[in-house]
mmCIF file of C-alpha atoms and ligand atoms in Angstrom:
data_model
loop_
_atom_site.group_PDB
_atom_site.id
_atom_site.type_symbol
_atom_site.label_atom_id
_atom_site.label_comp_id
_atom_site.label_asym_id
_atom_site.label_seq_id
_atom_site.Cartn_x
_atom_site.Cartn_y
_atom_site.Cartn_z
ATOM 1 C CA UNK L 4 -1.111 -17.809 -5.294
ATOM 2 C CA UNK L 5 1.831 -16.147 -3.586
ATOM 3 C CA UNK L 6 1.720 -14.209 -0.333
ATOM 4 C CA UNK L 7 4.772 -12.025 0.261
ATOM 5 C CA UNK L 8 5.567 -9.749 3.182
ATOM 6 C CA UNK L 9 6.500 -6.235 2.123
ATOM 7 C CA UNK L 10 9.592 -5.383 4.194
ATOM 8 C CA UNK L 11 8.691 -1.682 4.121
ATOM 9 C CA UNK L 12 5.070 -2.028 5.275
ATOM 10 C CA UNK L 13 5.555 -5.179 7.309
ATOM 11 C CA UNK L 14 2.325 -6.609 5.976
ATOM 12 C CA UNK L 15 1.453 -9.750 4.056
ATOM 13 C CA UNK L 16 0.530 -8.902 0.492
ATOM 14 C CA UNK L 17 -1.466 -10.935 -1.926
ATOM 15 C CA UNK L 18 0.249 -11.549 -5.261
ATOM 16 C CA UNK L 19 -2.391 -9.393 -6.955
ATOM 17 C CA UNK L 20 -1.339 -6.391 -4.864
ATOM 18 C CA UNK L 21 2.184 -6.728 -6.228
ATOM 19 C CA UNK L 22 3.901 -6.232 -9.562
ATOM 20 C CA UNK L 23 6.499 -8.813 -10.574
ATOM 21 C CA UNK L 24 9.883 -7.434 -11.613
ATOM 22 C CA UNK L 25 11.816 -10.517 -12.728
ATOM 23 C CA UNK L 26 15.095 -11.831 -11.422
ATOM 24 C CA UNK L 27 16.841 -9.985 -8.603
ATOM 25 C CA UNK L 28 20.530 -9.096 -8.277
ATOM 26 C CA UNK L 29 21.081 -8.767 -12.018
ATOM 27 C CA UNK L 30 24.270 -6.765 -12.447
ATOM 28 C CA UNK L 31 24.316 -4.228 -15.226
ATOM 29 C CA UNK L 32 27.057 -4.618 -17.838
ATOM 30 C CA UNK L 33 28.796 -1.508 -19.046
ATOM 31 C CA UNK L 34 29.398 1.208 -19.993
ATOM 32 C CA UNK L 35 32.284 -0.061 -22.073
ATOM 33 C CA UNK L 36 31.275 -3.707 -21.819
ATOM 34 C CA UNK L 37 31.423 -6.138 -24.714
ATOM 35 C CA UNK L 38 28.327 -6.779 -26.807
ATOM 36 C CA UNK L 39 28.197 -10.326 -25.401
ATOM 37 C CA UNK L 40 28.267 -9.112 -21.791
ATOM 38 C CA UNK L 41 25.547 -6.548 -22.462
ATOM 39 C CA UNK L 42 23.431 -9.108 -24.268
ATOM 40 C CA UNK L 43 23.794 -11.458 -21.304
ATOM 41 C CA UNK L 44 22.782 -8.672 -18.934
ATOM 42 C CA UNK L 45 19.690 -7.974 -21.009
ATOM 43 C CA UNK L 46 18.532 -11.505 -21.748
ATOM 44 C CA UNK L 47 20.265 -14.225 -19.689
ATOM 45 C CA UNK L 48 18.175 -15.233 -16.691
ATOM 46 C CA UNK L 49 18.405 -18.085 -14.212
ATOM 47 C CA UNK L 50 14.937 -19.640 -14.512
ATOM 48 C CA UNK L 51 15.726 -22.472 -12.056
ATOM 49 C CA UNK L 52 13.558 -25.255 -10.720
ATOM 50 C CA UNK L 53 14.016 -24.402 -7.074
ATOM 51 C CA UNK L 54 15.525 -21.490 -5.197
ATOM 52 C CA UNK L 55 15.086 -18.181 -6.988
ATOM 53 C CA UNK L 56 15.587 -14.502 -6.125
ATOM 54 C CA UNK L 57 13.044 -12.067 -7.483
ATOM 55 C CA UNK L 58 12.103 -8.399 -7.569
ATOM 56 C CA UNK L 59 8.602 -7.416 -6.553
ATOM 57 C CA UNK L 60 6.952 -4.021 -6.242
ATOM 58 C CA UNK L 61 4.276 -3.294 -3.654
ATOM 59 C CA UNK L 62 2.240 -1.643 -6.415
ATOM 60 C CA UNK L 63 -1.082 -1.447 -4.558
ATOM 61 C CA UNK L 64 0.615 -0.255 -1.385
ATOM 62 C CA UNK L 65 3.748 1.705 -0.544
ATOM 63 C CA UNK L 66 5.018 1.504 -4.129
ATOM 64 C CA UNK L 67 8.493 0.323 -3.086
ATOM 65 C CA UNK L 68 10.558 -2.383 -4.736
ATOM 66 C CA UNK L 69 11.614 -5.283 -2.542
ATOM 67 C CA UNK L 70 13.274 -8.641 -3.094
ATOM 68 C CA UNK L 71 12.075 -12.157 -2.345
ATOM 69 C CA UNK L 72 13.651 -15.607 -2.176
ATOM 70 C CA UNK L 73 11.313 -18.479 -2.997
ATOM 71 C CA UNK L 74 11.134 -21.929 -4.479
ATOM 72 C CA UNK L 75 9.719 -21.845 -8.006
ATOM 73 C CA UNK L 76 8.447 -25.425 -7.740
ATOM 74 C CA UNK L 77 6.890 -25.570 -4.274
ATOM 75 C CA UNK L 78 6.174 -21.805 -4.034
ATOM 76 C CA UNK L 79 7.720 -21.856 -0.548
ATOM 77 C CA UNK L 80 8.866 -18.364 0.406
ATOM 78 C CA UNK L 81 12.171 -18.242 2.300
ATOM 79 C CA UNK L 82 11.977 -14.551 3.015
ATOM 80 C CA UNK L 83 11.691 -11.042 1.646
ATOM 81 C CA UNK L 84 14.145 -8.179 2.084
ATOM 82 C CA UNK L 85 14.686 -4.558 1.164
ATOM 83 C CA UNK L 86 16.089 -3.800 -2.265
ATOM 84 C CA UNK L 87 19.040 -1.706 -1.081
ATOM 85 C CA UNK L 88 21.468 -4.632 -1.296
ATOM 86 C CA UNK L 89 23.412 -6.303 -4.094
ATOM 87 C CA UNK L 90 23.484 -9.701 -2.364
ATOM 88 C CA UNK L 91 20.871 -11.709 -0.447
ATOM 89 C CA UNK L 92 21.291 -10.942 3.292
ATOM 90 C CA UNK L 93 22.793 -13.606 5.567
ATOM 91 C CA UNK L 94 19.517 -14.446 7.280
ATOM 92 C CA UNK L 95 17.861 -15.136 3.931
ATOM 93 C CA UNK L 96 20.700 -17.425 2.850
ATOM 94 C CA UNK L 97 20.510 -19.184 6.234
ATOM 95 C CA UNK L 98 16.753 -19.663 5.864
ATOM 96 C CA UNK L 99 17.274 -21.214 2.428
ATOM 97 C CA UNK L 100 20.071 -23.525 3.663
ATOM 98 C CA UNK L 101 17.915 -24.661 6.579
ATOM 99 C CA UNK L 102 15.176 -25.755 4.192
ATOM 100 C CA UNK L 103 17.310 -26.745 1.151
ATOM 101 C CA UNK L 104 20.635 -28.187 2.407
ATOM 102 C CA UNK L 105 21.453 -29.305 -1.132
ATOM 103 C CA UNK L 106 21.183 -25.775 -2.543
ATOM 104 C CA UNK L 107 24.433 -24.792 -4.231
ATOM 105 C CA UNK L 108 24.056 -21.050 -3.851
ATOM 106 C CA UNK L 109 23.558 -18.441 -6.511
ATOM 107 C CA UNK L 110 25.166 -19.162 -9.882
ATOM 108 C CA UNK M 2 -11.883 30.237 -5.916
ATOM 109 C CA UNK M 3 -14.221 27.674 -7.448
ATOM 110 C CA UNK M 4 -16.444 25.509 -5.337
ATOM 111 C CA UNK M 5 -15.065 22.074 -4.538
ATOM 112 C CA UNK M 6 -17.243 19.224 -5.748
ATOM 113 C CA UNK M 7 -16.953 15.589 -4.842
ATOM 114 C CA UNK M 8 -16.824 13.374 -7.966
ATOM 115 C CA UNK M 9 -20.246 11.742 -7.466
ATOM 116 C CA UNK M 10 -22.109 14.580 -5.744
ATOM 117 C CA UNK M 11 -22.718 12.628 -2.546
ATOM 118 C CA UNK M 12 -23.998 9.358 -4.010
ATOM 119 C CA UNK M 13 -25.547 6.963 -1.478
ATOM 120 C CA UNK M 14 -26.649 3.360 -1.652
ATOM 121 C CA UNK M 15 -28.195 1.279 1.099
ATOM 122 C CA UNK M 16 -27.603 -2.430 0.767
ATOM 123 C CA UNK M 17 -28.843 -5.212 2.947
ATOM 124 C CA UNK M 18 -25.464 -5.563 4.604
ATOM 125 C CA UNK M 19 -24.078 -2.061 4.634
ATOM 126 C CA UNK M 20 -24.532 1.524 3.550
ATOM 127 C CA UNK M 21 -22.128 3.164 1.110
ATOM 128 C CA UNK M 22 -21.902 6.963 1.006
ATOM 129 C CA UNK M 23 -19.674 9.204 -1.023
ATOM 130 C CA UNK M 24 -18.427 11.945 1.286
ATOM 131 C CA UNK M 25 -18.112 15.664 0.479
ATOM 132 C CA UNK M 26 -14.795 17.178 -0.576
ATOM 133 C CA UNK M 27 -12.134 16.129 1.928
ATOM 134 C CA UNK M 28 -8.946 18.140 2.386
ATOM 135 C CA UNK M 29 -5.916 15.940 1.717
ATOM 136 C CA UNK M 30 -2.220 16.712 1.608
ATOM 137 C CA UNK M 31 0.459 14.278 0.542
ATOM 138 C CA UNK M 32 3.704 14.905 2.392
ATOM 139 C CA UNK M 33 6.883 13.110 1.421
ATOM 140 C CA UNK M 34 10.262 13.278 3.074
ATOM 141 C CA UNK M 35 12.375 11.528 5.698
ATOM 142 C CA UNK M 36 10.034 10.885 8.637
ATOM 143 C CA UNK M 37 12.496 12.251 11.177
ATOM 144 C CA UNK M 38 12.872 15.493 9.213
ATOM 145 C CA UNK M 39 9.159 16.194 8.780
ATOM 146 C CA UNK M 40 7.756 15.148 12.181
ATOM 147 C CA UNK M 41 7.875 18.585 13.841
ATOM 148 C CA UNK M 42 6.332 20.265 10.808
ATOM 149 C CA UNK M 43 3.473 17.752 10.789
ATOM 150 C CA UNK M 44 2.691 18.448 14.423
ATOM 151 C CA UNK M 45 2.838 22.197 13.782
ATOM 152 C CA UNK M 46 0.632 21.984 10.699
ATOM 153 C CA UNK M 47 -2.051 19.632 11.929
ATOM 154 C CA UNK M 48 -1.567 19.259 15.673
ATOM 155 C CA UNK M 49 -1.265 15.477 15.679
ATOM 156 C CA UNK M 50 1.555 13.131 16.558
ATOM 157 C CA UNK M 51 3.348 11.086 13.915
ATOM 158 C CA UNK M 52 1.886 7.712 12.979
ATOM 159 C CA UNK M 53 4.230 4.741 12.969
ATOM 160 C CA UNK M 54 4.230 2.038 10.303
ATOM 161 C CA UNK M 55 0.720 1.526 8.789
ATOM 162 C CA UNK M 56 -0.876 3.682 11.487
ATOM 163 C CA UNK M 57 -3.419 6.460 11.203
ATOM 164 C CA UNK M 58 -3.711 9.006 14.000
ATOM 165 C CA UNK M 59 -7.197 10.521 14.100
ATOM 166 C CA UNK M 60 -8.618 13.369 16.196
ATOM 167 C CA UNK M 61 -11.939 14.896 15.176
ATOM 168 C CA UNK M 62 -11.798 16.208 11.617
ATOM 169 C CA UNK M 63 -8.029 15.761 11.275
ATOM 170 C CA UNK M 64 -5.842 12.737 10.720
ATOM 171 C CA UNK M 65 -2.318 11.735 9.719
ATOM 172 C CA UNK M 66 -1.754 8.403 7.995
ATOM 173 C CA UNK M 67 1.415 6.448 7.250
ATOM 174 C CA UNK M 68 1.431 5.640 3.533
ATOM 175 C CA UNK M 69 4.997 4.414 2.980
ATOM 176 C CA UNK M 70 8.374 4.805 4.726
ATOM 177 C CA UNK M 71 8.656 8.305 3.246
ATOM 178 C CA UNK M 72 5.067 9.357 2.698
ATOM 179 C CA UNK M 73 2.253 10.642 4.908
ATOM 180 C CA UNK M 74 -1.317 11.564 4.096
ATOM 181 C CA UNK M 75 -2.728 14.506 6.064
ATOM 182 C CA UNK M 76 -6.505 14.797 6.303
ATOM 183 C CA UNK M 77 -8.273 18.007 7.290
ATOM 184 C CA UNK M 78 -11.323 20.091 6.351
ATOM 185 C CA UNK M 79 -11.112 21.230 2.740
ATOM 186 C CA UNK M 80 -10.943 24.906 3.765
ATOM 187 C CA UNK M 81 -7.812 24.339 5.896
ATOM 188 C CA UNK M 82 -5.597 22.881 3.183
ATOM 189 C CA UNK M 83 -3.952 26.143 2.136
ATOM 190 C CA UNK M 84 -3.083 27.084 5.726
ATOM 191 C CA UNK M 85 -1.648 23.617 6.263
ATOM 192 C CA UNK M 86 0.513 23.875 3.132
ATOM 193 C CA UNK M 87 1.727 27.299 4.198
ATOM 194 C CA UNK M 88 2.764 26.043 7.626
ATOM 195 C CA UNK M 89 4.492 23.014 6.079
ATOM 196 C CA UNK M 90 6.451 25.090 3.579
ATOM 197 C CA UNK M 91 7.566 27.522 6.318
ATOM 198 C CA UNK M 92 8.601 24.753 8.702
ATOM 199 C CA UNK M 93 10.272 22.659 6.024
ATOM 200 C CA UNK M 94 12.131 25.471 4.278
ATOM 201 C CA UNK M 95 15.537 24.013 3.426
ATOM 202 C CA UNK M 96 14.442 20.446 4.164
ATOM 203 C CA UNK M 97 14.094 18.047 1.246
ATOM 204 C CA UNK M 98 10.368 17.339 1.042
ATOM 205 C CA UNK M 99 7.244 17.398 -1.110
ATOM 206 C CA UNK M 100 3.876 18.725 0.091
ATOM 207 C CA UNK M 101 0.987 18.708 -2.365
ATOM 208 C CA UNK M 102 -2.746 19.344 -2.150
ATOM 209 C CA UNK M 103 -4.287 16.124 -3.466
ATOM 210 C CA UNK M 104 -7.843 16.835 -2.263
ATOM 211 C CA UNK M 105 -9.264 16.985 -5.777
ATOM 212 C CA UNK M 106 -7.381 13.867 -6.890
ATOM 213 C CA UNK M 107 -9.332 11.518 -4.703
ATOM 214 C CA UNK M 108 -12.802 10.272 -3.816
ATOM 215 C CA UNK M 109 -13.781 9.350 -0.236
ATOM 216 C CA UNK M 110 -16.393 6.785 0.758
ATOM 217 C CA UNK M 111 -17.915 5.767 4.069
ATOM 218 C CA UNK M 112 -19.012 2.148 4.457
ATOM 219 C CA UNK M 113 -21.076 1.515 7.579
ATOM 220 C CA UNK M 114 -23.268 -1.227 8.961
ATOM 221 C CA UNK M 115 -22.882 -4.713 10.336
ATOM 222 C CA UNK M 116 -21.701 -6.030 6.972
ATOM 223 C CA UNK M 117 -19.091 -3.322 6.305
ATOM 224 C CA UNK M 118 -16.149 -5.655 6.883
ATOM 225 C CA UNK M 119 -17.619 -8.201 4.520
ATOM 226 C CA UNK M 120 -18.141 -5.571 1.821
ATOM 227 C CA UNK M 121 -14.409 -4.828 1.801
ATOM 228 C CA UNK M 122 -13.452 -8.493 2.216
ATOM 229 C CA UNK M 123 -15.428 -9.288 -0.932
ATOM 230 C CA UNK M 124 -13.416 -6.774 -2.921
ATOM 231 C CA UNK M 125 -9.942 -6.633 -1.367
ATOM 232 C CA UNK M 126 -7.262 -9.317 -0.883
ATOM 233 C CA UNK M 127 -6.451 -7.870 2.575
ATOM 234 C CA UNK M 128 -7.031 -9.774 5.818
ATOM 235 C CA UNK M 129 -10.110 -8.025 7.213
ATOM 236 C CA UNK M 130 -10.670 -10.134 10.319
ATOM 237 C CA UNK M 131 -11.005 -7.894 13.393
ATOM 238 C CA UNK M 132 -7.897 -9.562 14.820
ATOM 239 C CA UNK M 133 -5.823 -8.549 11.784
ATOM 240 C CA UNK M 134 -7.291 -5.131 11.025
ATOM 241 C CA UNK M 135 -8.722 -2.738 13.566
ATOM 242 C CA UNK M 136 -9.008 0.966 14.394
ATOM 243 C CA UNK M 137 -5.801 2.977 14.121
ATOM 244 C CA UNK M 138 -4.517 1.203 11.028
ATOM 245 C CA UNK M 139 -4.564 2.250 7.377
ATOM 246 C CA UNK M 140 -4.450 -0.472 4.739
ATOM 247 C CA UNK M 141 -3.476 0.283 1.187
ATOM 248 C CA UNK M 142 -4.670 -2.466 -1.087
ATOM 249 C CA UNK M 143 -6.583 -3.352 -4.220
ATOM 250 C CA UNK M 144 -10.330 -2.696 -4.410
ATOM 251 C CA UNK M 145 -11.476 -5.025 -7.200
ATOM 252 C CA UNK M 146 -9.356 -3.598 -10.041
ATOM 253 C CA UNK M 147 -8.174 -0.279 -8.599
ATOM 254 C CA UNK M 148 -5.807 0.847 -5.820
ATOM 255 C CA UNK M 149 -7.496 2.060 -2.642
ATOM 256 C CA UNK M 150 -6.835 2.604 1.055
ATOM 257 C CA UNK M 151 -9.162 2.309 4.017
ATOM 258 C CA UNK M 152 -9.278 2.808 7.751
ATOM 259 C CA UNK M 153 -11.862 2.777 10.536
ATOM 260 C CA UNK M 154 -13.156 6.179 11.647
ATOM 261 C CA UNK M 155 -13.919 7.295 15.195
ATOM 262 C CA UNK M 156 -17.528 6.100 14.841
ATOM 263 C CA UNK M 157 -16.382 2.612 13.849
ATOM 264 C CA UNK M 158 -17.309 2.863 10.162
ATOM 265 C CA UNK M 159 -14.870 2.294 7.311
ATOM 266 C CA UNK M 160 -13.504 5.187 5.292
ATOM 267 C CA UNK M 161 -12.082 4.398 1.878
ATOM 268 C CA UNK M 162 -10.140 6.573 -0.544
ATOM 269 C CA UNK M 163 -9.388 5.949 -4.206
ATOM 270 C CA UNK M 164 -8.460 8.036 -7.208
ATOM 271 C CA UNK M 165 -11.142 10.433 -8.425
ATOM 272 C CA UNK M 166 -10.961 9.043 -11.950
ATOM 273 C CA UNK M 167 -12.263 5.677 -10.719
ATOM 274 C CA UNK M 168 -14.816 7.039 -8.217
ATOM 275 C CA UNK M 169 -17.832 5.738 -10.148
ATOM 276 C CA UNK M 170 -16.266 2.306 -10.555
ATOM 277 C CA UNK M 171 -15.355 2.134 -6.847
ATOM 278 C CA UNK M 172 -18.844 3.240 -5.784
ATOM 279 C CA UNK M 173 -20.495 0.682 -8.069
ATOM 280 C CA UNK M 174 -18.401 -2.262 -6.881
ATOM 281 C CA UNK M 175 -18.885 -1.197 -3.236
ATOM 282 C CA UNK M 176 -22.653 -1.019 -3.726
ATOM 283 C CA UNK M 177 -22.650 -4.372 -5.486
ATOM 284 C CA UNK M 178 -20.789 -5.928 -2.565
ATOM 285 C CA UNK M 179 -23.104 -4.224 -0.046
ATOM 286 C CA UNK M 180 -26.299 -5.346 -1.778
ATOM 287 C CA UNK M 181 -26.377 -8.911 -0.473
ATOM 288 C CA UNK M 182 -26.998 -9.864 3.143
ATOM 289 C CA UNK M 183 -23.894 -10.481 5.290
ATOM 290 C CA UNK M 184 -22.910 -14.144 5.374
ATOM 291 C CA UNK M 185 -21.515 -13.823 8.901
ATOM 292 C CA UNK M 186 -17.902 -14.440 7.916
ATOM 293 C CA UNK M 187 -16.776 -12.036 10.664
ATOM 294 C CA UNK M 188 -19.241 -12.798 13.479
ATOM 295 C CA UNK M 189 -17.334 -10.673 15.978
ATOM 296 C CA UNK M 190 -17.307 -7.660 13.662
ATOM 297 C CA UNK M 191 -17.031 -4.427 15.591
ATOM 298 C CA UNK M 192 -18.103 -2.032 12.824
ATOM 299 C CA UNK M 193 -21.333 -0.112 13.375
HETATM 300 ZN ZN1 ZN N 213 4.855 -1.953 1.092
#
């Protein structure tokens, strides 16, 4: 069971209060992109064992989308942050590096 | 104008741990906009100061609750909703906002008694310990299978709102949770 802090409400949310939205920071291909690039945008996902960035929606609360960094194996949560960013913020990256020195960064 | 009816006609159930009552039609206005832009209009319309994050400001039969970074819920007697909307639309003319009467979209319940905290803790994944949740805060969460929000009123009882379409379901699960005796999970409970 995951417990994530909604960065808009500042409150810890149970996983069942949230709606999962898949991988975060997926960049849309196109218009004008190749079929391969658009296919990759639609279907290619990281699915790592370890550090992962995800979209979550505070569905039973404020209704806002936010982003979370967690470990898919240990379920450790490194932090959550507002969705108005295309990259994980510095403090999130620092929190991950502090706990996972071997992490190679986002692919 | 037709007479406002609450969805369950004032249903009541008395459990061993708590009492659950459906309250009569409650005036409710959803107001969305940038908080800084709408603050003065809120004070003019309802006479209360702005709540900060997760807060509810209550005075008598009126209240203003923080629902999200760009959404407030205004509570007032059912008969005062139109006047409130009129004041809001005058004050917010030219300001990007949304003000809607949602009174008939919701059901309101009062959960009172020594076991009131336990009733909600049995149904919601929220931290209901008195240290984590007390008067002045509004918590939006999940009540069994439906979205709901609750706060503590001036008398120390819980007030809970949910969508009107699930009023019967919410009442039934609340009564089911209130039926059994409190197990004393929150010994320092301050609800009356
Ligand atoms: Zn939230």
